[in-house]
Amino acid sequence: MGGAMAVAPHSRLLVGQHFSFGCFRSSSISIKRQQQQRRFLLMGSDHYQEKAAKYWDHFYKIHHNKFFKDRHYLEKDWGRFFSAEKDQEAKVVLEVGCGAGNTIFPLIAAFPNLYVHACDFSPHAISLVKSHGDFREDQVNAFVCDVTSDDLCQKIVPFSVDIVTLIFMLSAVSPKKMPLLLQNIRRILNPNGYVLVRDYATGDFAQERLTSRNQMIGENFYVRGDGTCVFCFSEDCLSTLFKREGFNTVEINVYCKQIKNCSRNIVMDRRWIRAVFSDSDCPRPTLFQESR
Ligand SMILES: C[S@@+](CC[C@H](N)C(=O)[O-])C[C@H]1O[C@@H](n2cnc3c(N)ncnc32)[C@H](O)[C@@H]1O
């Protein structure tokens, strides 16, 4: 199940307190929430956007690689993009915002010939990737990078990547900075390559919960209790964002699933967006133009 555990790290913390505080739980939870809401208002949305790397790094320092589940469904949903035809060279992937490696390691296991670039702006996340039992330096190039400000061409040959994956990653970026990220990945994407996106859709259970807790800091944009942010996409908003930066929408849909949490006696309406984009009009590197 994609990203389900990522919904609200904060809520896990509260559930933990819920048990330890016993009969005082409702008052302690509401006091804690009120304090948080006051903090969100005081800080303002710019604070969380400017300090995003700090909050995510702290997240991995606390949770290590125990928070997200491995994303085995990518092979089933998008296997055709990763498998190389006979006589074709192995595909090159860039996983943006790789976290602890929950996307890359299942992919490598399913497609052993892949070469993977994996970046994240959290140094703790990159250390977790490098210390993973399946990490091989000749197959994975893991590096620290803020994709909204560091030029990917400093680490990756321009136009050399066949598949860029953004798995529950774009939602972590402030809407103001999303265009910068897309411009950056466009510079390393092969003209025949694809960008695969999986993320939170509007109307998801997580969005409703964050709204009810007054954790909204912008339109469809929220801050969780741990300071990390999350944006929820409609099909229209995601395809318009990519179109503006020179991408075509190949496919886009919203996947809905009802999940029952028996221990908490709630039914969650989960909604995830899945999309594939291509760049049919990728600019050629200067190097190629000069050699013609
Ligand atoms: C929800 S996690 C997803 C991790 C991973 N893609 C997966 O499949 O499990 C979002 C990740 O994006 C990273 N991230 C957010 N903004 C970033 C940025 N501007 N540059 C690089 N990484 C970023 C965070 O550190 C975090 O690891």
Short mmCIF file of C-alpha atoms and ligand atoms in Angstrom, two decimals:
data_model
loop_
_atom_site.label_atom_id
_atom_site.label_comp_id
_atom_site.label_asym_id
_atom_site.label_seq_id
_atom_site.Cartn_x
_atom_site.Cartn_y
_atom_site.Cartn_z
CA MET A 1 0.00 0.00 0.00
CA GLY A 2 1.58 3.19 -1.22
CA GLY A 3 2.64 5.69 1.35
CA ALA A 4 -0.05 4.71 3.80
CA MET A 5 2.38 4.76 6.65
CA ALA A 6 3.55 8.18 5.54
CA VAL A 7 0.24 9.83 6.20
CA ALA A 8 0.89 11.47 9.50
CA PRO A 9 3.99 10.56 11.45
CA HIS A 10 2.58 12.87 14.05
CA SER A 11 -0.51 10.74 14.54
CA ARG A 12 1.66 7.78 15.54
CA LEU A 13 3.25 9.91 18.20
CA LEU A 14 -0.15 10.83 19.54
CA VAL A 15 -1.30 7.23 19.50
CA GLY A 16 1.77 6.37 21.58
CA GLN A 17 0.91 9.10 24.08
CA HIS A 18 -2.69 7.98 24.00
CA PHE A 19 -1.67 4.70 25.63
CA SER A 20 0.90 5.96 28.06
CA PHE A 21 -1.27 8.75 29.41
CA GLY A 22 -4.22 6.38 29.92
CA CYS A 23 -7.30 8.16 31.23
CA PHE A 24 -5.73 11.63 30.74
CA ARG A 25 -5.34 10.98 27.05
CA SER A 26 -8.04 13.23 25.58
CA SER A 27 -6.97 16.29 27.54
CA SER A 28 -3.27 15.69 26.92
CA ILE A 29 -3.88 15.18 23.21
CA SER A 30 -5.96 18.30 22.85
CA ILE A 31 -3.47 20.42 24.82
CA LYS A 32 -0.64 19.13 22.65
CA ARG A 33 -2.69 19.82 19.50
CA GLN A 34 -3.57 23.31 20.63
CA GLN A 35 0.10 24.02 21.31
CA GLN A 36 0.99 22.70 17.86
CA GLN A 37 -1.70 24.75 16.13
CA ARG A 38 -0.42 27.85 17.91
CA ARG A 39 3.11 26.97 16.77
CA PHE A 40 1.97 26.51 13.13
CA LEU A 41 0.30 29.93 13.20
CA LEU A 42 3.30 31.61 14.82
CA MET A 43 5.86 30.08 12.47
CA GLY A 44 3.91 30.70 9.24
CA SER A 45 4.19 28.57 6.11
CA ASP A 46 7.54 30.08 4.96
CA HIS A 47 9.27 28.65 8.01
CA TYR A 48 8.33 25.04 7.14
CA GLN A 49 9.33 25.53 3.51
CA GLU A 50 12.69 27.07 4.38
CA LYS A 51 13.47 24.44 7.02
CA ALA A 52 12.08 21.45 5.08
CA ALA A 53 15.48 19.68 4.89
CA LYS A 54 15.97 20.06 8.65
CA TYR A 55 12.56 18.57 9.47
CA TRP A 56 12.99 15.62 7.08
CA ASP A 57 16.50 14.93 8.35
CA HIS A 58 15.15 14.88 11.89
CA PHE A 59 12.41 12.48 10.70
CA TYR A 60 15.04 9.93 9.50
CA LYS A 61 17.14 10.47 12.62
CA ILE A 62 14.13 9.39 14.71
CA HIS A 63 12.52 6.73 12.51
CA HIS A 64 15.60 5.37 10.66
CA ASN A 65 14.34 2.98 7.97
CA LYS A 66 11.39 1.76 10.05
CA PHE A 67 8.66 4.12 8.87
CA PHE A 68 7.84 3.45 5.21
CA LYS A 69 7.15 0.01 3.77
CA ASP A 70 8.97 -1.22 0.68
CA ARG A 71 7.04 -0.25 -2.44
CA HIS A 72 6.74 -3.56 -4.27
CA TYR A 73 3.70 -2.37 -6.26
CA LEU A 74 5.87 -0.26 -8.60
CA GLU A 75 7.00 -3.39 -10.42
CA LYS A 76 3.38 -4.44 -10.97
CA ASP A 77 2.11 -0.98 -12.00
CA TRP A 78 5.05 0.25 -14.04
CA GLY A 79 7.25 -2.79 -14.80
CA ARG A 80 7.07 -2.01 -18.53
CA PHE A 81 9.01 1.23 -18.00
CA PHE A 82 11.88 -0.42 -16.15
CA SER A 83 12.45 -3.55 -18.21
CA ALA A 84 14.91 -3.22 -21.08
CA GLU A 85 14.15 -4.78 -24.47
CA LYS A 86 16.48 -7.48 -25.78
CA ASP A 87 19.79 -5.93 -26.96
CA GLN A 88 18.83 -2.65 -25.25
CA GLU A 89 21.16 -1.16 -22.68
CA ALA A 90 20.11 -1.37 -19.01
CA LYS A 91 17.81 1.47 -17.99
CA VAL A 92 19.03 4.37 -15.87
CA VAL A 93 16.70 5.60 -13.12
CA LEU A 94 16.75 8.69 -10.91
CA GLU A 95 14.71 8.32 -7.71
CA VAL A 96 14.19 11.86 -6.41
CA GLY A 97 13.71 12.12 -2.63
CA CYS A 98 14.72 8.48 -2.13
CA GLY A 99 14.38 8.51 1.66
CA ALA A 100 15.64 5.25 3.18
CA GLY A 101 15.41 3.45 -0.18
CA ASN A 102 11.91 1.92 -0.03
CA THR A 103 11.46 2.49 -3.75
CA ILE A 104 14.94 1.75 -5.07
CA PHE A 105 15.73 -1.56 -3.36
CA PRO A 106 12.53 -3.37 -4.45
CA LEU A 107 13.14 -2.01 -7.98
CA ILE A 108 16.71 -3.30 -8.09
CA ALA A 109 15.55 -6.69 -6.80
CA ALA A 110 12.94 -6.90 -9.58
CA PHE A 111 15.17 -5.44 -12.33
CA PRO A 112 18.77 -6.35 -11.44
CA ASN A 113 20.21 -4.59 -14.50
CA LEU A 114 18.99 -1.13 -13.54
CA TYR A 115 21.46 1.62 -12.71
CA VAL A 116 19.98 3.96 -10.09
CA HIS A 117 20.82 7.52 -9.10
CA ALA A 118 19.15 8.24 -5.76
CA CYS A 119 19.11 11.63 -4.07
CA ASP A 120 17.58 13.21 -1.02
CA PHE A 121 18.23 16.42 0.87
CA SER A 122 18.42 14.51 4.16
CA PRO A 123 21.98 13.32 4.93
CA HIS A 124 20.50 10.75 7.36
CA ALA A 125 18.35 9.29 4.57
CA ILE A 126 21.37 8.93 2.26
CA SER A 127 23.35 7.20 5.04
CA LEU A 128 20.45 4.74 5.46
CA VAL A 129 20.54 3.98 1.72
CA LYS A 130 24.30 3.46 1.79
CA SER A 131 24.11 1.14 4.79
CA HIS A 132 21.29 -1.00 3.30
CA GLY A 133 22.26 -4.66 2.85
CA ASP A 134 21.51 -4.53 -0.90
CA PHE A 135 23.46 -1.32 -1.58
CA ARG A 136 26.16 -1.71 -4.21
CA GLU A 137 28.27 1.24 -5.20
CA ASP A 138 28.52 0.06 -8.82
CA GLN A 139 24.72 0.04 -9.11
CA VAL A 140 23.50 2.92 -6.93
CA ASN A 141 24.79 6.49 -6.95
CA ALA A 142 23.33 7.92 -3.74
CA PHE A 143 23.94 11.58 -2.96
CA VAL A 144 22.64 14.48 -0.89
CA CYS A 145 20.90 17.10 -3.02
CA ASP A 146 18.09 19.61 -2.66
CA VAL A 147 16.41 19.21 -6.04
CA THR A 148 14.76 22.62 -5.77
CA SER A 149 18.11 24.44 -5.57
CA ASP A 150 21.09 22.16 -6.47
CA ASP A 151 21.73 21.55 -10.17
CA LEU A 152 21.36 17.81 -10.86
CA CYS A 153 23.72 18.17 -13.85
CA GLN A 154 26.57 18.53 -11.33
CA LYS A 155 25.99 14.87 -10.37
CA ILE A 156 24.34 13.29 -13.41
CA VAL A 157 25.21 13.53 -17.13
CA PRO A 158 22.59 15.71 -18.87
CA PHE A 159 19.82 13.78 -20.71
CA SER A 160 21.14 10.41 -19.51
CA VAL A 161 18.25 9.24 -17.30
CA ASP A 162 15.52 7.02 -18.78
CA ILE A 163 13.10 7.08 -15.83
CA VAL A 164 12.67 9.66 -13.07
CA THR A 165 10.57 8.48 -10.12
CA LEU A 166 8.78 10.89 -7.76
CA ILE A 167 7.20 8.57 -5.21
CA PHE A 168 5.38 10.47 -2.46
CA MET A 169 8.06 13.10 -2.99
CA LEU A 170 6.53 15.97 -4.96
CA SER A 171 3.94 16.39 -2.20
CA ALA A 172 6.75 17.15 0.25
CA VAL A 173 7.80 20.21 -1.78
CA SER A 174 6.25 23.63 -1.43
CA PRO A 175 4.01 24.44 -4.44
CA LYS A 176 6.16 27.56 -5.06
CA LYS A 177 9.25 25.37 -5.58
CA MET A 178 7.68 22.54 -7.62
CA PRO A 179 8.45 24.24 -10.99
CA LEU A 180 12.17 24.47 -10.03
CA LEU A 181 12.24 20.74 -9.32
CA LEU A 182 10.65 19.93 -12.70
CA GLN A 183 13.07 22.22 -14.56
CA ASN A 184 15.94 20.44 -12.80
CA ILE A 185 14.84 16.90 -13.70
CA ARG A 186 14.11 17.95 -17.27
CA ARG A 187 17.82 18.70 -17.72
CA ILE A 188 18.91 15.14 -16.93
CA LEU A 189 15.97 13.28 -18.55
CA ASN A 190 16.62 11.44 -21.82
CA PRO A 191 14.38 12.97 -24.55
CA ASN A 192 12.60 9.60 -24.79
CA GLY A 193 12.37 9.20 -21.02
CA TYR A 194 9.47 9.22 -18.57
CA VAL A 195 8.66 10.73 -15.20
CA LEU A 196 6.60 8.44 -12.95
CA VAL A 197 4.63 10.09 -10.14
CA ARG A 198 2.72 8.54 -7.29
CA ASP A 199 1.40 10.78 -4.55
CA TYR A 200 -1.48 11.96 -2.38
CA ALA A 201 -4.70 12.96 -4.16
CA THR A 202 -7.20 15.54 -2.97
CA GLY A 203 -9.86 14.04 -0.73
CA ASP A 204 -7.44 11.54 0.80
CA PHE A 205 -8.07 10.58 4.43
CA ALA A 206 -4.82 12.30 5.43
CA GLN A 207 -5.98 15.60 3.92
CA GLU A 208 -9.29 15.47 5.72
CA ARG A 209 -7.59 14.78 9.02
CA LEU A 210 -5.04 17.57 8.58
CA THR A 211 -7.83 19.99 7.62
CA SER A 212 -9.86 19.07 10.69
CA ARG A 213 -6.80 19.73 12.84
CA ASN A 214 -6.25 23.20 11.31
CA GLN A 215 -2.87 22.20 9.89
CA MET A 216 -3.44 23.83 6.50
CA ILE A 217 -0.71 26.30 5.50
CA GLY A 218 -1.76 26.89 1.88
CA GLU A 219 -4.27 25.66 -0.68
CA ASN A 220 -4.15 21.84 -0.47
CA PHE A 221 -0.88 22.22 1.48
CA TYR A 222 -0.43 21.11 5.11
CA VAL A 223 2.16 20.77 7.85
CA ARG A 224 2.30 17.61 9.92
CA GLY A 225 3.04 17.58 13.64
CA ASP A 226 6.69 16.77 12.98
CA GLY A 227 7.16 19.83 10.71
CA THR A 228 7.21 17.94 7.38
CA CYS A 229 4.77 19.23 4.75
CA VAL A 230 2.36 17.51 2.39
CA PHE A 231 0.49 18.71 -0.70
CA CYS A 232 -2.56 16.92 -2.17
CA PHE A 233 -2.95 16.87 -5.97
CA SER A 234 -5.95 16.86 -8.25
CA GLU A 235 -5.44 15.43 -11.76
CA ASP A 236 -5.87 18.90 -13.22
CA CYS A 237 -3.36 20.56 -10.89
CA LEU A 238 -0.66 17.90 -11.48
CA SER A 239 -1.00 17.81 -15.26
CA THR A 240 -1.06 21.64 -15.47
CA LEU A 241 2.10 21.86 -13.35
CA PHE A 242 3.96 19.45 -15.64
CA LYS A 243 2.56 21.00 -18.83
CA ARG A 244 3.83 24.44 -17.82
CA GLU A 245 7.35 22.99 -17.49
CA GLY A 246 7.30 21.30 -20.90
CA PHE A 247 5.99 17.80 -20.17
CA ASN A 248 3.18 15.84 -21.82
CA THR A 249 0.75 13.79 -19.74
CA VAL A 250 0.95 10.17 -20.91
CA GLU A 251 -1.47 8.80 -18.32
CA ILE A 252 -3.04 10.06 -15.11
CA ASN A 253 -5.61 8.62 -12.74
CA VAL A 254 -6.68 8.60 -9.11
CA TYR A 255 -6.68 5.28 -7.29
CA CYS A 256 -9.18 4.98 -4.44
CA LYS A 257 -9.23 2.36 -1.72
CA GLN A 258 -11.14 1.99 1.53
CA ILE A 259 -8.99 0.73 4.37
CA LYS A 260 -10.43 -0.39 7.67
CA ASN A 261 -8.33 0.10 10.79
CA CYS A 262 -9.96 -2.37 13.19
CA SER A 263 -7.94 -1.38 16.25
CA ARG A 264 -9.02 2.27 15.90
CA ASN A 265 -12.43 1.32 14.49
CA ILE A 266 -12.20 3.73 11.55
CA VAL A 267 -12.60 3.40 7.81
CA MET A 268 -10.12 5.47 5.79
CA ASP A 269 -10.83 6.60 2.24
CA ARG A 270 -7.39 6.61 0.71
CA ARG A 271 -6.84 8.43 -2.59
CA TRP A 272 -3.56 8.35 -4.48
CA ILE A 273 -2.69 9.94 -7.80
CA ARG A 274 -0.66 7.98 -10.37
CA ALA A 275 0.74 9.69 -13.43
CA VAL A 276 3.29 9.28 -16.21
CA PHE A 277 4.81 12.26 -18.04
CA SER A 278 7.13 12.47 -21.04
CA ASP A 279 9.26 15.22 -22.47
CA SER A 280 8.86 15.09 -26.21
CA ASP A 281 10.56 18.43 -26.67
CA CYS A 282 13.68 18.04 -24.54
CA PRO A 283 16.34 20.66 -25.34
CA ARG A 284 19.64 19.23 -26.65
CA PRO A 285 22.79 19.80 -24.62
CA THR A 286 25.09 22.50 -26.01
CA LEU A 287 27.72 19.82 -26.44
CA PHE A 288 25.59 17.99 -29.02
CA GLN A 289 24.75 21.18 -30.90
CA GLU A 290 28.41 22.11 -31.19
CA SER A 291 29.48 18.71 -32.48
CA ARG A 292 26.89 18.71 -35.29
C1 LIG B 1 7.51 10.64 1.81
S1 LIG B 1 9.24 10.54 1.59
C2 LIG B 1 9.31 9.38 0.22
C3 LIG B 1 10.59 8.59 0.17
C4 LIG B 1 10.75 7.62 -0.99
N1 LIG B 1 10.51 8.24 -2.28
C5 LIG B 1 9.90 6.38 -0.86
O1 LIG B 1 9.41 5.89 -1.85
O2 LIG B 1 9.78 5.87 0.25
C6 LIG B 1 9.63 12.11 0.79
C7 LIG B 1 11.13 12.29 0.65
O3 LIG B 1 11.41 13.45 -0.13
C8 LIG B 1 12.58 14.07 0.39
N2 LIG B 1 12.57 15.47 -0.06
C9 LIG B 1 11.63 16.41 0.16
N3 LIG B 1 11.96 17.58 -0.43
C10 LIG B 1 13.16 17.37 -1.05
C11 LIG B 1 14.02 18.20 -1.83
N4 LIG B 1 13.72 19.49 -2.06
N5 LIG B 1 15.16 17.67 -2.33
C12 LIG B 1 15.47 16.37 -2.07
N6 LIG B 1 14.70 15.53 -1.33
C13 LIG B 1 13.54 16.02 -0.83
C14 LIG B 1 12.44 13.89 1.90
O4 LIG B 1 13.65 14.00 2.60
C15 LIG B 1 11.85 12.47 1.97
O5 LIG B 1 12.86 11.51 2.07
#
